[in-house]
Tab-separated table of C-alpha atoms in Angstrom:
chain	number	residue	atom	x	y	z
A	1309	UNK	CA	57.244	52.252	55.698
A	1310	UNK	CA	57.755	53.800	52.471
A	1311	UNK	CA	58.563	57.419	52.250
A	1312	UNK	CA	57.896	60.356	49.840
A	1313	UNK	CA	61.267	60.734	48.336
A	1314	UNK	CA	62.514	59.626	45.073
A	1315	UNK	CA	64.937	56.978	44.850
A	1316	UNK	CA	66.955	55.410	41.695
A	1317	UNK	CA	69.059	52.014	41.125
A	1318	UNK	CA	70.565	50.257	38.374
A	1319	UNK	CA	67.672	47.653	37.702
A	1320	UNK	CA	69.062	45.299	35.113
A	1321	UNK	CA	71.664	42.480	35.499
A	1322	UNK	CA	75.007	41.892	35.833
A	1323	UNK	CA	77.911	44.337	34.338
A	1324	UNK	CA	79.212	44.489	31.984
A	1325	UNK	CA	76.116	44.164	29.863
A	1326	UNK	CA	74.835	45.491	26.338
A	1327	UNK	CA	72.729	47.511	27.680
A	1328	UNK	CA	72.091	48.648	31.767
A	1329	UNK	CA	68.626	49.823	32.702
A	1330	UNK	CA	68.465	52.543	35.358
A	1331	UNK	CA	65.297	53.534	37.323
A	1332	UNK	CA	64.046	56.035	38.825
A	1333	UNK	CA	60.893	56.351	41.077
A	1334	UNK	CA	59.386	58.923	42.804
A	1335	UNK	CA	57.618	62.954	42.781
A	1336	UNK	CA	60.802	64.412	41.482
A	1337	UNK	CA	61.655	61.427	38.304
A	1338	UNK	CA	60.071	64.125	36.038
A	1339	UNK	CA	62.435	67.117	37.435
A	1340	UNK	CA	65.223	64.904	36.912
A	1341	UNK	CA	65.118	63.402	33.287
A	1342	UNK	CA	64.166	67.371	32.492
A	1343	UNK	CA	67.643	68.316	33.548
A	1344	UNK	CA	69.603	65.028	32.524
A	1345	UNK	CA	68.199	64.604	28.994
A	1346	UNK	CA	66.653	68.284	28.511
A	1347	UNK	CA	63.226	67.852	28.139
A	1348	UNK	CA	60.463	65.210	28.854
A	1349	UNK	CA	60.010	62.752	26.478
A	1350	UNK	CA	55.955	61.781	25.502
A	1351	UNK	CA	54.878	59.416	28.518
A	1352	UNK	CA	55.372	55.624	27.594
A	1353	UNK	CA	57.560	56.417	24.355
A	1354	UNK	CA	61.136	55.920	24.236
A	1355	UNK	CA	63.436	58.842	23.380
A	1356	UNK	CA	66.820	58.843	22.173
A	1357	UNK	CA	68.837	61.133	23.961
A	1358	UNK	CA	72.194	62.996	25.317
A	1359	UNK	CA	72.470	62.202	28.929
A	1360	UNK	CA	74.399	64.939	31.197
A	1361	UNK	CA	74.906	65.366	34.794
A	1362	UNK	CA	73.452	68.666	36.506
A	1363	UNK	CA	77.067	70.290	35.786
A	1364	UNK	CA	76.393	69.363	32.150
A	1365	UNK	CA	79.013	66.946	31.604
A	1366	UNK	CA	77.738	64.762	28.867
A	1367	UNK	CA	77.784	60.926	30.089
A	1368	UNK	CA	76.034	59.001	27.420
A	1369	UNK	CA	73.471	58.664	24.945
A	1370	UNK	CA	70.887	56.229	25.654
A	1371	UNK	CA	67.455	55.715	25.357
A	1372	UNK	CA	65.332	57.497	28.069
A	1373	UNK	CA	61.091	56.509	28.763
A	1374	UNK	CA	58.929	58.362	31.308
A	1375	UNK	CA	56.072	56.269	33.146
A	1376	UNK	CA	53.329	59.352	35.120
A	1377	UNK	CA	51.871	57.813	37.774
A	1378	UNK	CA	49.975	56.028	38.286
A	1379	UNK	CA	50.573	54.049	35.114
A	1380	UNK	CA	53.773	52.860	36.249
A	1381	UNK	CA	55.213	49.783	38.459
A	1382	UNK	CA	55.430	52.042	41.110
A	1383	UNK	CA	52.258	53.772	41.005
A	1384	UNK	CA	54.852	56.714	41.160
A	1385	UNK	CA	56.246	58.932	38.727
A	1386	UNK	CA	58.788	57.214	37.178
A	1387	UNK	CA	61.334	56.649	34.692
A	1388	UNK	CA	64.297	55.073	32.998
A	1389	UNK	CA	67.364	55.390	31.605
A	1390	UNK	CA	68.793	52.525	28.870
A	1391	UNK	CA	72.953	53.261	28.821
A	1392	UNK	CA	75.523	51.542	27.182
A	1393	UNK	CA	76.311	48.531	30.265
A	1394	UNK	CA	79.485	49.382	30.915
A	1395	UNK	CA	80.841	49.485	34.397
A	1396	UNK	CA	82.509	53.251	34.162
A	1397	UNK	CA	79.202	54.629	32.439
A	1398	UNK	CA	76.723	53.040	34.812
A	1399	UNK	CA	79.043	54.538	37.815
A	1400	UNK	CA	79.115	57.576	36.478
A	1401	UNK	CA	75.152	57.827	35.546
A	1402	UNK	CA	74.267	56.536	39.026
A	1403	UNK	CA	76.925	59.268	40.556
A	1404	UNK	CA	75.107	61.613	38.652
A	1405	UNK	CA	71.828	60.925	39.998
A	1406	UNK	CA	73.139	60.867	43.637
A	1407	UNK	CA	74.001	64.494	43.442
A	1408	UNK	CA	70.153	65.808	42.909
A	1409	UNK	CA	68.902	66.799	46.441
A	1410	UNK	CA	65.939	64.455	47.532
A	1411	UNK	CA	67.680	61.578	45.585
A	1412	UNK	CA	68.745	58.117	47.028
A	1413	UNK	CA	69.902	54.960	46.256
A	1414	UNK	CA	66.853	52.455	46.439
A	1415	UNK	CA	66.909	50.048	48.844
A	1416	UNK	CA	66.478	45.869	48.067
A	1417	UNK	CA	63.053	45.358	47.000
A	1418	UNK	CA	61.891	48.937	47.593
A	1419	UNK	CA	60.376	49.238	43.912
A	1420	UNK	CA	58.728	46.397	44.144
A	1421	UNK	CA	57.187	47.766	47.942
A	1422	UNK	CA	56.115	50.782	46.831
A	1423	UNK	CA	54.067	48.685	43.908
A	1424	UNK	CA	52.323	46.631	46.746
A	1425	UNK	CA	51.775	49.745	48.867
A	1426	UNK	CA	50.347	51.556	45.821
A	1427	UNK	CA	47.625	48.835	45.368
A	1428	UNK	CA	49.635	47.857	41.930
A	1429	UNK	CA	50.595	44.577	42.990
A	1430	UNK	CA	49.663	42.359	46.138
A	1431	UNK	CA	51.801	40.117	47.950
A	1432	UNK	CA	51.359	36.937	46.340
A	1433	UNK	CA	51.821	38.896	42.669
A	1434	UNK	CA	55.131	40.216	44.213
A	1435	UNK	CA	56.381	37.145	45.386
A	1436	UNK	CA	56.203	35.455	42.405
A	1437	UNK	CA	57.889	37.912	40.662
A	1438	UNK	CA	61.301	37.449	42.796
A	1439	UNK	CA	60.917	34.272	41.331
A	1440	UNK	CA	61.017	34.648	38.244
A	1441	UNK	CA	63.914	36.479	38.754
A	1442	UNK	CA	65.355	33.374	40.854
A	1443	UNK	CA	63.975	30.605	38.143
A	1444	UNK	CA	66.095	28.594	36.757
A	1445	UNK	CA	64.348	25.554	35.357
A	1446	UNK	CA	60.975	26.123	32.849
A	1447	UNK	CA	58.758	24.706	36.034
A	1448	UNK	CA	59.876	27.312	37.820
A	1449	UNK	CA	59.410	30.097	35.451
A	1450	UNK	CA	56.105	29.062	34.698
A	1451	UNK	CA	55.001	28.563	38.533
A	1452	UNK	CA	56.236	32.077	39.161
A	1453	UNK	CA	54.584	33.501	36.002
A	1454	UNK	CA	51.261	31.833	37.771
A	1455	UNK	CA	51.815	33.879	41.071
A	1456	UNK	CA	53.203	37.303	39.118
A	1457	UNK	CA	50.309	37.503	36.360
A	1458	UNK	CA	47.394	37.041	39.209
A	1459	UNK	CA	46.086	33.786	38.516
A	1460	UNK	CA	46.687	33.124	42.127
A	1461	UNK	CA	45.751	36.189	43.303
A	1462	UNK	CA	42.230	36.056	41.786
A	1463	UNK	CA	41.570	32.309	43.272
A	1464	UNK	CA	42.071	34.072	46.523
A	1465	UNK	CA	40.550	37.029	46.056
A	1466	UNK	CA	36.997	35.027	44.863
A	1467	UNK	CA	37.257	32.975	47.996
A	1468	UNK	CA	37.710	35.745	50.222
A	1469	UNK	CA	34.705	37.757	48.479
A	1470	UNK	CA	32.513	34.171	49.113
A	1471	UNK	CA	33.394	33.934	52.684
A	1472	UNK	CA	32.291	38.088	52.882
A	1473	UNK	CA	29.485	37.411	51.299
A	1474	UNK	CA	28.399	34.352	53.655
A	1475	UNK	CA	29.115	36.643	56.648
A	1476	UNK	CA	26.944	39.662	55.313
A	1477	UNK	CA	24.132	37.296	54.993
A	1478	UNK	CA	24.557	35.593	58.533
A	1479	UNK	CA	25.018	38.651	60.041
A	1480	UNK	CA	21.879	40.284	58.018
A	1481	UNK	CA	19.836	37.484	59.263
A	1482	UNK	CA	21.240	37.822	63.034
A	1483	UNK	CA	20.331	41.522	62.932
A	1484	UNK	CA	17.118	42.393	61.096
A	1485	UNK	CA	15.213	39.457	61.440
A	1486	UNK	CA	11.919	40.918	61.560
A	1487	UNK	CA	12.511	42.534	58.229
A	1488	UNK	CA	10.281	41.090	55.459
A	1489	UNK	CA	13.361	41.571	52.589
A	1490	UNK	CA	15.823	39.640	54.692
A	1491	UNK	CA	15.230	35.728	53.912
A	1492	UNK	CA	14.988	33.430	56.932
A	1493	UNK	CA	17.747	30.688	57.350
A	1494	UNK	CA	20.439	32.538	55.708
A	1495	UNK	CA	22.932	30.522	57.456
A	1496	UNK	CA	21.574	27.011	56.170
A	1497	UNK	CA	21.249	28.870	52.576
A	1498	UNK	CA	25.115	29.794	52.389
A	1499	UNK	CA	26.137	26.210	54.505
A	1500	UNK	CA	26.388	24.691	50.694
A	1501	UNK	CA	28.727	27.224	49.201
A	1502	UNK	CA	30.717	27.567	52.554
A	1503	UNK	CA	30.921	23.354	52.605
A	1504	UNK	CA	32.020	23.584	48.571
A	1505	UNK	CA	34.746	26.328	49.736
A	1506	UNK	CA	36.318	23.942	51.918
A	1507	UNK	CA	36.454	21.503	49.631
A	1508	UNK	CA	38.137	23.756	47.042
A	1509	UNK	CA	40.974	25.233	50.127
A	1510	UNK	CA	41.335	21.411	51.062
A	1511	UNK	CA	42.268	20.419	47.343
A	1512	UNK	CA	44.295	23.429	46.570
A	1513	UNK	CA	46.198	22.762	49.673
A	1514	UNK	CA	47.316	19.350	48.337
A	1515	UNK	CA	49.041	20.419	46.186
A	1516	UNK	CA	51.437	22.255	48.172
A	1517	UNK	CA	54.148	19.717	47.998
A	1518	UNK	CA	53.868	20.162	44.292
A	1519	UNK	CA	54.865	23.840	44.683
A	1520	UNK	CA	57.366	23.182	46.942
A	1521	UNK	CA	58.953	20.877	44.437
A	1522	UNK	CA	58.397	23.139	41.542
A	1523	UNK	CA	60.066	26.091	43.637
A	1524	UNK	CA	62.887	24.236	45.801
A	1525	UNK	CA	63.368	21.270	43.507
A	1526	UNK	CA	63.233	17.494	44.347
A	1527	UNK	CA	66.177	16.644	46.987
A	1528	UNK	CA	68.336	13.080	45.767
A	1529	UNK	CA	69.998	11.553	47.984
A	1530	UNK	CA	72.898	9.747	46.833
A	1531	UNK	CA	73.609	6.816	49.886
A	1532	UNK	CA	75.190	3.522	50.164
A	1533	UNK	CA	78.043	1.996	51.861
A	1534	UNK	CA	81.810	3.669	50.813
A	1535	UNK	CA	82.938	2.655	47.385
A	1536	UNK	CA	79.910	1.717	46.030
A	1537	UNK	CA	80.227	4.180	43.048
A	1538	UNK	CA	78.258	7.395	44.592
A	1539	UNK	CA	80.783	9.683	43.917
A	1540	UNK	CA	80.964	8.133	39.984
A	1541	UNK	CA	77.494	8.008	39.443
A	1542	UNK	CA	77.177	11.742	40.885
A	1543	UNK	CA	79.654	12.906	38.076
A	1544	UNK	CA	78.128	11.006	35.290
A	1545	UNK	CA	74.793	12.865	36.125
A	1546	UNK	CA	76.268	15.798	36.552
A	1547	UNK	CA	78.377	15.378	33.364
A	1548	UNK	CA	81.568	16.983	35.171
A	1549	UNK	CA	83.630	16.046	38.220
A	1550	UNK	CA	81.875	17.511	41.497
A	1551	UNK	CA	83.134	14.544	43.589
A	1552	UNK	CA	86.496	13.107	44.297
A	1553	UNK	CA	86.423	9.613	43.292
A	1554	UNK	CA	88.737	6.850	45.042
A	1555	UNK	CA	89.654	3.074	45.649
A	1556	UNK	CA	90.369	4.575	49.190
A	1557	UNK	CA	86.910	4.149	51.372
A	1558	UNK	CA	86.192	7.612	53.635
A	1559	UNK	CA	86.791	9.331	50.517
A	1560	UNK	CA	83.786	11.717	50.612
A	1561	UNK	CA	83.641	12.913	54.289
A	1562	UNK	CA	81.178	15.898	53.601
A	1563	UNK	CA	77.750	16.843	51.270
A	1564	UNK	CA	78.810	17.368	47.707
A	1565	UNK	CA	75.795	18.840	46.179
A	1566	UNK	CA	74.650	19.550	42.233
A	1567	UNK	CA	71.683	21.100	40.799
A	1568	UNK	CA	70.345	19.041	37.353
A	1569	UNK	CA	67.060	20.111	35.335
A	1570	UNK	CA	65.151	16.799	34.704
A	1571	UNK	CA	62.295	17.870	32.034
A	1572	UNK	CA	62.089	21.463	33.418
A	1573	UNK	CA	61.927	20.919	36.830
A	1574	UNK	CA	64.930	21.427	39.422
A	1575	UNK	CA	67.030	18.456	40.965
A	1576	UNK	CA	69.207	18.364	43.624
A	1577	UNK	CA	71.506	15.202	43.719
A	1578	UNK	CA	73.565	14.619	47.387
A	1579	UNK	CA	76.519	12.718	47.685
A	1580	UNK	CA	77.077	11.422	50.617
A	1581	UNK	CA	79.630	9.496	53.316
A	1582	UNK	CA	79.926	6.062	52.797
A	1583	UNK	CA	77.687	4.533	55.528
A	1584	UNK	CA	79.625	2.250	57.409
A	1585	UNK	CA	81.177	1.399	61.144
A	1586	UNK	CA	84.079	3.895	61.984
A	1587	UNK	CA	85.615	5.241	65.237
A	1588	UNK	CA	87.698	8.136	62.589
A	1589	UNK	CA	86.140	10.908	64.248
A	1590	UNK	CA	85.617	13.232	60.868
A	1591	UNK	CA	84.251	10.405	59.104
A	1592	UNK	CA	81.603	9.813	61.163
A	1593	UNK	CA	80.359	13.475	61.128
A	1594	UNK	CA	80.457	12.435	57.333
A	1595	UNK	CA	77.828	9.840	57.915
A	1596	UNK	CA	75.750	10.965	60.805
A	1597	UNK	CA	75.231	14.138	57.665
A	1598	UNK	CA	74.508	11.632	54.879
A	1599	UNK	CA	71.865	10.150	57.831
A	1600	UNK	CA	70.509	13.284	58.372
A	1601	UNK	CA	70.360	14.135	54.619
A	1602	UNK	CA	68.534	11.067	53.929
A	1603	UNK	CA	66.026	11.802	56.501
A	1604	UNK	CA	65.244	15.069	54.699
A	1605	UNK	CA	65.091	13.593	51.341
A	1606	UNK	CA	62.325	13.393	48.650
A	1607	UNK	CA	64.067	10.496	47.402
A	1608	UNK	CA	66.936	8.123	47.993
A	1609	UNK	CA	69.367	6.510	45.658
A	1610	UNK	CA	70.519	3.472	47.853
A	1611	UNK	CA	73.616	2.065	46.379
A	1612	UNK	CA	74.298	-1.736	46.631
A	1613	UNK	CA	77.753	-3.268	46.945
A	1614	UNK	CA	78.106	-6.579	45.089
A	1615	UNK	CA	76.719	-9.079	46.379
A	1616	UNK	CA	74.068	-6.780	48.931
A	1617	UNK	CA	70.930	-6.864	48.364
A	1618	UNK	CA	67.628	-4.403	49.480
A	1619	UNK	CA	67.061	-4.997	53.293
A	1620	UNK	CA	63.965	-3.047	54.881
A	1621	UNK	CA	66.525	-1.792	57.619
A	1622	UNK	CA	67.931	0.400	54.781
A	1623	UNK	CA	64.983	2.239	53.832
A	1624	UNK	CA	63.838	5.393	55.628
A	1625	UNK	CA	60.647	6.105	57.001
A	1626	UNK	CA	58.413	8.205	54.464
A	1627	UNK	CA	61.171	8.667	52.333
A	1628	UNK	CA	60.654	6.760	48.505
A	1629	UNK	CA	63.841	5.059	47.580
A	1630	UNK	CA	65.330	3.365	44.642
A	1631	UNK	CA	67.961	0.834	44.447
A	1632	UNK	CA	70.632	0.315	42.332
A	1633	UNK	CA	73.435	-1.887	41.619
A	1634	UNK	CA	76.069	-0.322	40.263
A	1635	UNK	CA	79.363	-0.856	38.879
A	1636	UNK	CA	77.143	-3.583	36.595
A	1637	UNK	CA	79.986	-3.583	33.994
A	1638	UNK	CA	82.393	-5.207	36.503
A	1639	UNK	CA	80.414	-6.807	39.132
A	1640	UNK	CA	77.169	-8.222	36.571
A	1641	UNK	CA	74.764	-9.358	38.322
A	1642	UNK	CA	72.622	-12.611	38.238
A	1643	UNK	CA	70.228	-12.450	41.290
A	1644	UNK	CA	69.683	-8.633	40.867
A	1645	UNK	CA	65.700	-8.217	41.639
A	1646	UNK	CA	63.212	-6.494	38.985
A	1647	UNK	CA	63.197	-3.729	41.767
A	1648	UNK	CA	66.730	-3.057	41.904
A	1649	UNK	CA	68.661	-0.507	38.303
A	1650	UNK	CA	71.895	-2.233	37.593
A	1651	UNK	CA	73.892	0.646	36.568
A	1652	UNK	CA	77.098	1.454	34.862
A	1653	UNK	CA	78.822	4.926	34.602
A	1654	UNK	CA	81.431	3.297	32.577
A	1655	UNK	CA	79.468	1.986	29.886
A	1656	UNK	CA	76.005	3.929	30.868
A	1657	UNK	CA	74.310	1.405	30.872
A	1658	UNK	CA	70.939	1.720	33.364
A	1659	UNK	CA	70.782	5.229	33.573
A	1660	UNK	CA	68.094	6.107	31.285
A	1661	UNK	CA	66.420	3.544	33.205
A	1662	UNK	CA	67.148	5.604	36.656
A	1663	UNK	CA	66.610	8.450	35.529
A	1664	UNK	CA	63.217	7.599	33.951
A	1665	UNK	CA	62.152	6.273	37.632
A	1666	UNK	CA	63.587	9.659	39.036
A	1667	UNK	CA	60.758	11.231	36.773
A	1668	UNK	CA	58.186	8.903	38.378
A	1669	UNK	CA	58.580	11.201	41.500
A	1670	UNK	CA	58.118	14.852	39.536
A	1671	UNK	CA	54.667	16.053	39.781
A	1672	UNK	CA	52.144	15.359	36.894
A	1673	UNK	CA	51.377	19.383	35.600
A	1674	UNK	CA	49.518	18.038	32.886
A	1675	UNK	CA	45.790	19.151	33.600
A	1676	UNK	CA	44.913	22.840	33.416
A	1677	UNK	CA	45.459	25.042	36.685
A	1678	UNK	CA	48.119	22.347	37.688
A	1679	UNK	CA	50.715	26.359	38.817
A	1680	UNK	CA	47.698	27.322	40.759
A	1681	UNK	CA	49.215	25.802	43.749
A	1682	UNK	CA	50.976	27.621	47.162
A	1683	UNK	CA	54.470	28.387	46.251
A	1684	UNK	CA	55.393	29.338	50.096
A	1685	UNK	CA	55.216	28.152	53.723
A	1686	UNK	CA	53.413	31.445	54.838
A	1687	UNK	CA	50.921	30.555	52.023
A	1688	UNK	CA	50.348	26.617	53.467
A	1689	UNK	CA	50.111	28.130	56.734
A	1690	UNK	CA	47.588	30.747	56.045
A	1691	UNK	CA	45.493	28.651	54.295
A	1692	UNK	CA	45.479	25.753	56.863
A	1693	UNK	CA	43.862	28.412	59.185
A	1694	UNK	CA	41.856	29.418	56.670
A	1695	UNK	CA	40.568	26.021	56.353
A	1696	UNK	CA	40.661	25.547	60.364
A	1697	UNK	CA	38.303	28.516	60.583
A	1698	UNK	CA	36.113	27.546	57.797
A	1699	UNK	CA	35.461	24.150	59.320
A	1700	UNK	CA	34.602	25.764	62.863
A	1701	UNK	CA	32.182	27.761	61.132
A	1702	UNK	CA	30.092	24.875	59.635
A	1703	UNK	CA	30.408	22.631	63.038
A	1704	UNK	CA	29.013	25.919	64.609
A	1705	UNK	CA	25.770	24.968	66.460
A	1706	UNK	CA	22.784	26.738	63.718
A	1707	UNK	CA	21.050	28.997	66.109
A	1708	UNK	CA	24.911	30.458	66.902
A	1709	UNK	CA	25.209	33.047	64.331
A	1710	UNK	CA	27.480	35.617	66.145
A	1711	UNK	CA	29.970	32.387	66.538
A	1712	UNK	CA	29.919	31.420	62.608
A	1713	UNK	CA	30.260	35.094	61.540
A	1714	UNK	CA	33.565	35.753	63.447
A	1715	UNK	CA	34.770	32.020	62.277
A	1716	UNK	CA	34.157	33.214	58.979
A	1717	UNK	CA	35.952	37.030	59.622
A	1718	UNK	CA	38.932	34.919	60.932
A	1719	UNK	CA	38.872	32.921	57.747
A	1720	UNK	CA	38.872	35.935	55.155
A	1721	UNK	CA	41.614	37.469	57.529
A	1722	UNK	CA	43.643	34.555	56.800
A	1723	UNK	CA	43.063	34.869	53.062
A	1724	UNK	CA	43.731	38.412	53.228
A	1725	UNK	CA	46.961	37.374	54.913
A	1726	UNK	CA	48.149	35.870	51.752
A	1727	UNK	CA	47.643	38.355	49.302
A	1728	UNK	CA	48.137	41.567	51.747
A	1729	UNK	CA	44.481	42.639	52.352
A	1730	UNK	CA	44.765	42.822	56.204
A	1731	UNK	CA	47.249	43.550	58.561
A	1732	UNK	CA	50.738	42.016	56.973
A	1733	UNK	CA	53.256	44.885	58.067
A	1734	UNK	CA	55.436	42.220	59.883
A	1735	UNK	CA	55.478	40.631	57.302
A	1736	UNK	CA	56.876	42.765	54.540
A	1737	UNK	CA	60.792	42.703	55.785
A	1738	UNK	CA	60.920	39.290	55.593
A	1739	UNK	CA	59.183	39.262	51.694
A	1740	UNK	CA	60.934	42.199	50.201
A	1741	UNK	CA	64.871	41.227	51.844
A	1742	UNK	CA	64.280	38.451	49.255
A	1743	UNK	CA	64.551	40.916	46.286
A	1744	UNK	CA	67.633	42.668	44.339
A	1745	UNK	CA	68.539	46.051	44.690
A	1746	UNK	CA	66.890	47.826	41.637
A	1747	UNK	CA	63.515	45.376	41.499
């Protein structure tokens, strides 16, 4: 739970740095900028001051801003200190601050919980904003901008107001009746929005696997008998050596994995164990790993040697895959199908083509709402209840009002779920151990 006492952490990146931002949140932030800087600076305006310790020992001058609650992240008094970002000054500023009675150091994520229990931001806002702290790709940036700006947050907030709504009325109906203000057949009036709700959670529920893609990145698996040129074409993608690369087969015994951005969105390319009939006792943990990495995939690079060619025993259930010949500058290839990429990572030659079909399995983002989607598994789950419950409610016999209204409480509870209306306690450890000390 979070507590009344005023905590403090350095809440910018990395040191060294240009400049180190220190917060501070909490009932006595005002007491101590007062006897750090001297006075309080206007609220929301930046001052330029001396900073000192409580035995006056002058540590730095820095800019110092002063956020009253509730018009702060917090909801808190709070404030913060801009120092030069060196390692000795921030040590010695932080120091500083641990020597005021009632101060702590903040623990991970407890800014940002203190915001959610404040009402300033709900779950789904706060999520999103670990993740733009965590993006590294511009999909990613701009799906967690979605979550951390509310766009989400109001989709489910409207949907959980229609499915109040629709219970008020049944429930109206179900208890004064014989009033003349209450309308008659309440439930068949709100069946048509409550049918058009579904519809809306089904769609938005597609596109889960978009978000997932967006936030995880699409998983390439690089497969293929040994010394077909996995390990080569893994470098030239990479454009540095992240695999060894050998005449010798049973080279690569383990997972070597890279991270690429493809057109803003995150890849995550796999070598793996040449595939292949061994009784060496490491390499075939090698390849029962590549198997169980291609099982997993969102796509597979299948590798031909020479004169192979695509057999349906290769492929993996569900799992899309591309072949490619490689090596083509050495080993060109006549009877090559239209299917199958002849590569070259000597030469280059094919790999705009590959990577061009690799873009084939990113999502399409270009219609508007296309971030709108569930970012999380506690989000897909929710909302499959949500959906569950929804249904029940419409298949609900008509003269069984008490039964649709509680399919429709459970419903909104599950909304709630997401965003942190209703009961969510257990989960908040497992949301805010995601976040940086200082956020």
């Amino acid at each position: 739970m979070v507590g009344n006492d005023t905590i403090f952490a350095l809440s910018s990146g990395g040191l060294p740095s240009g400049v180190a931002v220190i917060r501070v949140s909490g009932p006595e932030s005002a007491a101590v900028v007062c006897v750090m800087t001297g006075s309080l600076p206007a609220p929301r305006q930046a001052a330029l001051r001396s900073i000192r310790s409580r035995n006056n020992i002058f540590l730095d001058k820095g800019l110092v801003i002063y956020f009253p609650g509730p018009a702060s992240f917090t909801g808190e008094d709070s404030a913060e200190l801009h120092v030069h970002g060196g390692r000795a000054t921030v040590r010695a500023v932080l120091d500083a601050l641990r020597e005021f009675p009632g101060l702590r150091a903040a623990d991970a994520g407890e800014f940002s919980r203190r915001a959610f229990h404040n009402g300033k931001l709900d779950l789904v806002e706060i999520e999103g904003l670990a993740d733009i702290v965590a993006a590294q790709t511009e999909m990613q940036r701009r799906l967690a901008l979605e979550h951390a700006s509310g766009g989400v947050s109001r989709l489910y907030d409207d949907w959980a107001r229609r499915l109040t709504h629709a219970r008020a009325m049944i429930e109206a109906e179900l208890d004064f009746a014989d009033e003349e203000d209450v309308p008659g057949a309440v439930g068949q009036t709100v069946r048509d929005d409550l049918v058009a709700l579904g519809a809306e959670v089904r769609t938005h529920l597609a596109g889960s696997r978009t978000g997932e893609i967006i936030r995880d990145g699409l998983t390439v698996v690089i497969a293929g008998p040994p010394n077909v040129g996995k390990s080569s074409l893994i470098n030239y993608l990479a454009k540095r050596d992240v695999a060894i690369v050998t005449d010798i087969p049973g080279t690569t015994r383990d997972i070597v994995s890279v991270d690429l951005d493809l057109d803003g969105f995150a890849v995550r390319l796999l070598d793996t164990a040449g595939i292949r009939e061994t009784d060496e006792v490491v390499e075939r943990e090698g390849i029962r790993r590549a198997r169980s990495a291609m099982a997993q995939a969102d796509l597979i690079l299948r590798l031909l040697d020479e004169d192979e060619v695509p057999s349906d025993q290769d492929a993996v259930e569900t799992v899309a895959t591309i072949y490619v010949a490689s090596k083509a500058d050495i080993h060109p290839r006549a009877d090559v199908a239209p299917s199958v990429i002849a590569v070259s990572t000597r030469t280059g030659g094919g790999i705009d083509v590959l990577l061009e079909r690799i873009r084939g399995h990113l999502p399409q983002l270009g219609q508007a709402g296309a971030f709108a989607v569930p970012s999380r598994d506690r989000h897909n789950e929710a909302l499959r209840l949500t959906l569950q419950a929804l249904e029940e409610a419409l298949a609900a016999p008509s003269n069984e009002l008490e039964l649709q209204a509680e399919y429709l409480r459970l419903a909104a509870n599950e909304i709630g779920r997401i965003t942190g209306r209703v009961d969510v306690e257990n989960l908040l450890d497992v949301i805010f151990a995601e976040f940086c000390i200082g956020k």
